[in-house]
Coordinates of C-alpha atoms and ligand atoms in Angstrom, one line a residue:
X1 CA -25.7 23.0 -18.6
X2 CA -25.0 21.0 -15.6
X3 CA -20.7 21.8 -14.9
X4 CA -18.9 19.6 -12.4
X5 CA -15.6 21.3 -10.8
X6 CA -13.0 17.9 -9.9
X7 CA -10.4 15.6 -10.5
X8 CA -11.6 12.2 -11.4
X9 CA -9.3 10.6 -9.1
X10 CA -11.0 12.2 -5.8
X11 CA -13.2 9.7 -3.9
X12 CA -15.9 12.7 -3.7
X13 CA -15.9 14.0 -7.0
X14 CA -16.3 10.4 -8.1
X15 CA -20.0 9.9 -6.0
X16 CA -21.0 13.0 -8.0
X17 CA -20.3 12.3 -11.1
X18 CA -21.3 8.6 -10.5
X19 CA -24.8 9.6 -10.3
X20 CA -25.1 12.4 -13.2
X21 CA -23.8 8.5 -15.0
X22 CA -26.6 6.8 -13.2
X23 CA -28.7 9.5 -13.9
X24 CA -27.8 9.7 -17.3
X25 CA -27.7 13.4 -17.5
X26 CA -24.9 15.6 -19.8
X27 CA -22.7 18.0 -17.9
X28 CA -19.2 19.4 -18.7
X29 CA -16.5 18.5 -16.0
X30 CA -14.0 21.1 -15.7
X31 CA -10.5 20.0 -13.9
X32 CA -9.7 21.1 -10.6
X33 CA -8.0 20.4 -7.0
X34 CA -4.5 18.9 -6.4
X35 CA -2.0 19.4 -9.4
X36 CA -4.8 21.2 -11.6
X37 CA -5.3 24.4 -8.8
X38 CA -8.2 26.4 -9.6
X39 CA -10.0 25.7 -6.1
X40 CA -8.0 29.1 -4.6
X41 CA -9.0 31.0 -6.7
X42 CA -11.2 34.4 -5.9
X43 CA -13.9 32.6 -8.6
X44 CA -14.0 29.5 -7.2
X45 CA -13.8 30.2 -3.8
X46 CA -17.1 32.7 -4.2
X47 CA -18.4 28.9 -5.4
X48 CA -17.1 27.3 -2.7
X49 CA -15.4 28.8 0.2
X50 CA -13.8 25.5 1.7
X51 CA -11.4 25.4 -1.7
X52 CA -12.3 21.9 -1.8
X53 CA -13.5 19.5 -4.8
X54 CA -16.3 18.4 -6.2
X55 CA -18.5 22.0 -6.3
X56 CA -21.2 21.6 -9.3
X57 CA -23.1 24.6 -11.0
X58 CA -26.7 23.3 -12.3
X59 CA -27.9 26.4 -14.4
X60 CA -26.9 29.0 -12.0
X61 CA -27.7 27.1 -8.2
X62 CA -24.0 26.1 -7.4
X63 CA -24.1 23.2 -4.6
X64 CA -20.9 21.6 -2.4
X65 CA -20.9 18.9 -0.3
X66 CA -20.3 15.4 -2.6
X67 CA -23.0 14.1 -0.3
X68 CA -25.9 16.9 -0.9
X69 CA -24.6 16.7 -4.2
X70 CA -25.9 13.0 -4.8
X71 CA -29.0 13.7 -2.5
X72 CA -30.0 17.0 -5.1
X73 CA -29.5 15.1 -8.2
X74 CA -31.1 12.0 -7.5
X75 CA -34.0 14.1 -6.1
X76 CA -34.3 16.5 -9.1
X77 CA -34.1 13.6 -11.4
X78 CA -34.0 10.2 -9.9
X79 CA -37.5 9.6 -8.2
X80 CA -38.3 6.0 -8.0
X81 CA -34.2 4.7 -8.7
X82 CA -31.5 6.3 -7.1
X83 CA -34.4 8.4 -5.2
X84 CA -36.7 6.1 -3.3
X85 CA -39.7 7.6 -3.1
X86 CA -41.3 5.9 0.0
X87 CA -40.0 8.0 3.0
X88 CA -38.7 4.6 5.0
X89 CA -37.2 3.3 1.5
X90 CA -35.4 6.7 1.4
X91 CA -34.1 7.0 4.9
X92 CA -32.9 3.3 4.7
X93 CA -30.9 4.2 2.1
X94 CA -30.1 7.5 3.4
X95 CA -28.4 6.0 6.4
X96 CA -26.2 4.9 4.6
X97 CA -24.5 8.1 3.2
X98 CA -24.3 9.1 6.9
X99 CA -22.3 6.0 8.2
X100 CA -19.9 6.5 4.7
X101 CA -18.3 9.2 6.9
X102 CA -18.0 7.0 10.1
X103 CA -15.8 4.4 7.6
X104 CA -14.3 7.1 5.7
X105 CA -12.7 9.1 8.1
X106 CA -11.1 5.9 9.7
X107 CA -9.9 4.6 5.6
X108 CA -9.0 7.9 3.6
X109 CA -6.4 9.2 5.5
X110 CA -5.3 6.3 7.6
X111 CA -5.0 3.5 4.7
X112 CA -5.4 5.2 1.5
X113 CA -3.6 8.3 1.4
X114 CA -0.5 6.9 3.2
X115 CA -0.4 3.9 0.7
X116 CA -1.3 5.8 -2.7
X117 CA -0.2 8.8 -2.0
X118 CA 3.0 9.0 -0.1
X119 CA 6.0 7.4 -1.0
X120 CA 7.1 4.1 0.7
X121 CA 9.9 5.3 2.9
X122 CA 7.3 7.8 4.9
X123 CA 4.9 4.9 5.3
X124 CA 4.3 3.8 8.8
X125 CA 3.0 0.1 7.9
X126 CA 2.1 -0.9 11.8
X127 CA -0.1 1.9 11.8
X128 CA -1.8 1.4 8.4
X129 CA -2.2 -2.5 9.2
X130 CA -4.3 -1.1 12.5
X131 CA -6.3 1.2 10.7
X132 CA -6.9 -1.9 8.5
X133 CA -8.4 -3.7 11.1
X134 CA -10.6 -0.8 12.2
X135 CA -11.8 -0.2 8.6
X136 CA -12.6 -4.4 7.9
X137 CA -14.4 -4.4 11.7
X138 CA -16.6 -1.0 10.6
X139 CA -17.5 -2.8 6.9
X140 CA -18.7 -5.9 8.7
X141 CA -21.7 -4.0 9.7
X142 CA -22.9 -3.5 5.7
X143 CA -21.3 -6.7 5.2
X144 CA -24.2 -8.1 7.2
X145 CA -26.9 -6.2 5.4
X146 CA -25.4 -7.3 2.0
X147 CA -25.3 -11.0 2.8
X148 CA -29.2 -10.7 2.5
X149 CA -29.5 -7.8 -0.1
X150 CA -28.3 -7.0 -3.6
X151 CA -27.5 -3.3 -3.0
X152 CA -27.5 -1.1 0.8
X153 CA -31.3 0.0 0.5
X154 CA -32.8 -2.9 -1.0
X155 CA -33.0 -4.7 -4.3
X156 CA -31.6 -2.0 -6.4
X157 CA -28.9 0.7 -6.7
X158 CA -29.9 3.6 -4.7
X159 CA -28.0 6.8 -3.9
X160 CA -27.8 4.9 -0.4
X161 CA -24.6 2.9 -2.3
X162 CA -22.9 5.7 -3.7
X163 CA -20.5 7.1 -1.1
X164 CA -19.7 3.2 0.2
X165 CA -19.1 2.4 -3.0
X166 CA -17.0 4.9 -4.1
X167 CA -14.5 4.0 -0.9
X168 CA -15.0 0.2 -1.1
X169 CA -13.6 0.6 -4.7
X170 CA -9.8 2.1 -3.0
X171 CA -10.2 -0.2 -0.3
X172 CA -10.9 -3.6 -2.9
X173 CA -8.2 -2.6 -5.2
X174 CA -5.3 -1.6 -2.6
X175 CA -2.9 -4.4 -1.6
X176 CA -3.7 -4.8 1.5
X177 CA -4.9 -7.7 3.7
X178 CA -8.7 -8.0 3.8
X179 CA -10.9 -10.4 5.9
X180 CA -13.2 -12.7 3.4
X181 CA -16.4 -10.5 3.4
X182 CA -18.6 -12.2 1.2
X183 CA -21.4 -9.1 1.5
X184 CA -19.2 -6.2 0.9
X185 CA -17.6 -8.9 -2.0
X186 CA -20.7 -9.7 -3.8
X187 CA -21.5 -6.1 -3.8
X188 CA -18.3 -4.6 -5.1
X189 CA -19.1 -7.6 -8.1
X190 CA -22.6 -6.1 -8.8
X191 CA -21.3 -2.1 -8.4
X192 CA -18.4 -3.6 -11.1
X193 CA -20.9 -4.7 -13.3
X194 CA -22.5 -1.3 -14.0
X195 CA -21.1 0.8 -16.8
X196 CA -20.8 4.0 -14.8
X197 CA -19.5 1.8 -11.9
X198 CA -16.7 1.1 -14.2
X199 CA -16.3 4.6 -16.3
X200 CA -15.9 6.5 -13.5
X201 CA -15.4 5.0 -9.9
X202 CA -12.9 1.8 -10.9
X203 CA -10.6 3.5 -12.3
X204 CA -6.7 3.1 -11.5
X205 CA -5.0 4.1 -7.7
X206 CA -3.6 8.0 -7.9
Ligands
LIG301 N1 -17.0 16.9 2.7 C1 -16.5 17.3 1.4 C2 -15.0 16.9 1.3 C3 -14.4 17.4 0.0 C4 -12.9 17.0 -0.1 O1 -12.3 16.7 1.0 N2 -12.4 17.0 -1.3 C5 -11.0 16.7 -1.5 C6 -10.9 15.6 -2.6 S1 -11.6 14.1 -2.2 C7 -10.3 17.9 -1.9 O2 -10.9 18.8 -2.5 N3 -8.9 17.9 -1.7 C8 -8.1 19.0 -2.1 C9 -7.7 19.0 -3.6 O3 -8.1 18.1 -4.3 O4 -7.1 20.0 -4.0 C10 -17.3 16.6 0.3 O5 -17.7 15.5 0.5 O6 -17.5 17.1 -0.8

């Protein structure tokens, strides 16, 4: 059986189990990270020496990374959907994954951590509106590509959307000031319309 070690409020455990939804594939999800522990200890750490969530177990290969993650499911079991079998198909979408950490590294812990998960008196607001800036100038680059596409690789959902999606999701839903986007706003529409959009990636802030 296919076991998923996370909390379902972390951005990266969210892009894994977002494509076992996708995929349509059964696996158990066992709690983990923040308040539920279990990521220092000697058994999990053999799994996963960084002490970090998501870490999945598919009958005995244990993988980390949220990233390789998404690339080994939908290539074990989504050829042709979230795995686009053309090589250039694939890499377009690919791409994609790649950049996630070029926007997430400026969003997570700039914007989102600072507004979700620290309390208001700590908050420096001058710096979270600049990181805003930084994060809406980054997103007008798939903004672009989405003005002219349904989903990041092409006419359907491919693993190419999952990690931008996942982020877009915190970054739609926070009160914050946002440039109209129309792209990355049509988009975040479509992703919303998907059942496993909606089970597991917009969910409430923590
Ligand atoms: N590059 C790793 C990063 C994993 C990561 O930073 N996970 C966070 C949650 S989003 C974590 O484990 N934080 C500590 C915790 O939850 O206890 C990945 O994409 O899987």
């Amino acid at each position: 059986m296919l076991k998923i070690w996370g909390r379902t409020n972390s951005v990266n455990v969210k892009k894994a189990l977002w494509a076992m939804e996708e995929l349509g594939l059964k696996y158990q999800r066992i709690d983990a990270g923040m308040q539920f522990g279990v990521t220092k200890t000697p058994e999990y750490l053999k799994m996963n020496p960084n002490s970090l969530v998501p870490t999945i177990d598919d009958d005995g290969f244990v993988l980390w990374e949220s990233h390789a993650i998404v690339r080994y499911l939908a290539a074990k079991r989504g050829a042709g959907s979230l795995w686009p079998t053309d090589p250039e198909a694939r890499a377009d979408a690919d791409r994609w994954m790649d950049w996630t950490h070029s926007f997430a590294r400026e969003f997570q812990r700039p914007v989102f951590w600072p507004l979700v998960r620290t309390p208001p008196e700590q908050r420096d607001l001058k710096a979270i509106a600049q990181a805003c800036s930084k994060c809406a100038e980054l997103l007008a680059i798939p903004n672009e590509v989405l003005k002219t596409r349904a989903y990041l690789g092409g006419t359907a959902l491919t693993m190419g959307d999952l990690p931008l999606g996942c982020h877009v999701q915190l970054w739609m839903r926070l009160p914050i000031e946002r440039p109209k986007q129309a792209g990355i706003e049509a988009w975040f529409k479509r992703l919303c319309e998907r059942p496993a959009y909606r089970k597991i990636v917009d969910i409430p802030l923590s």
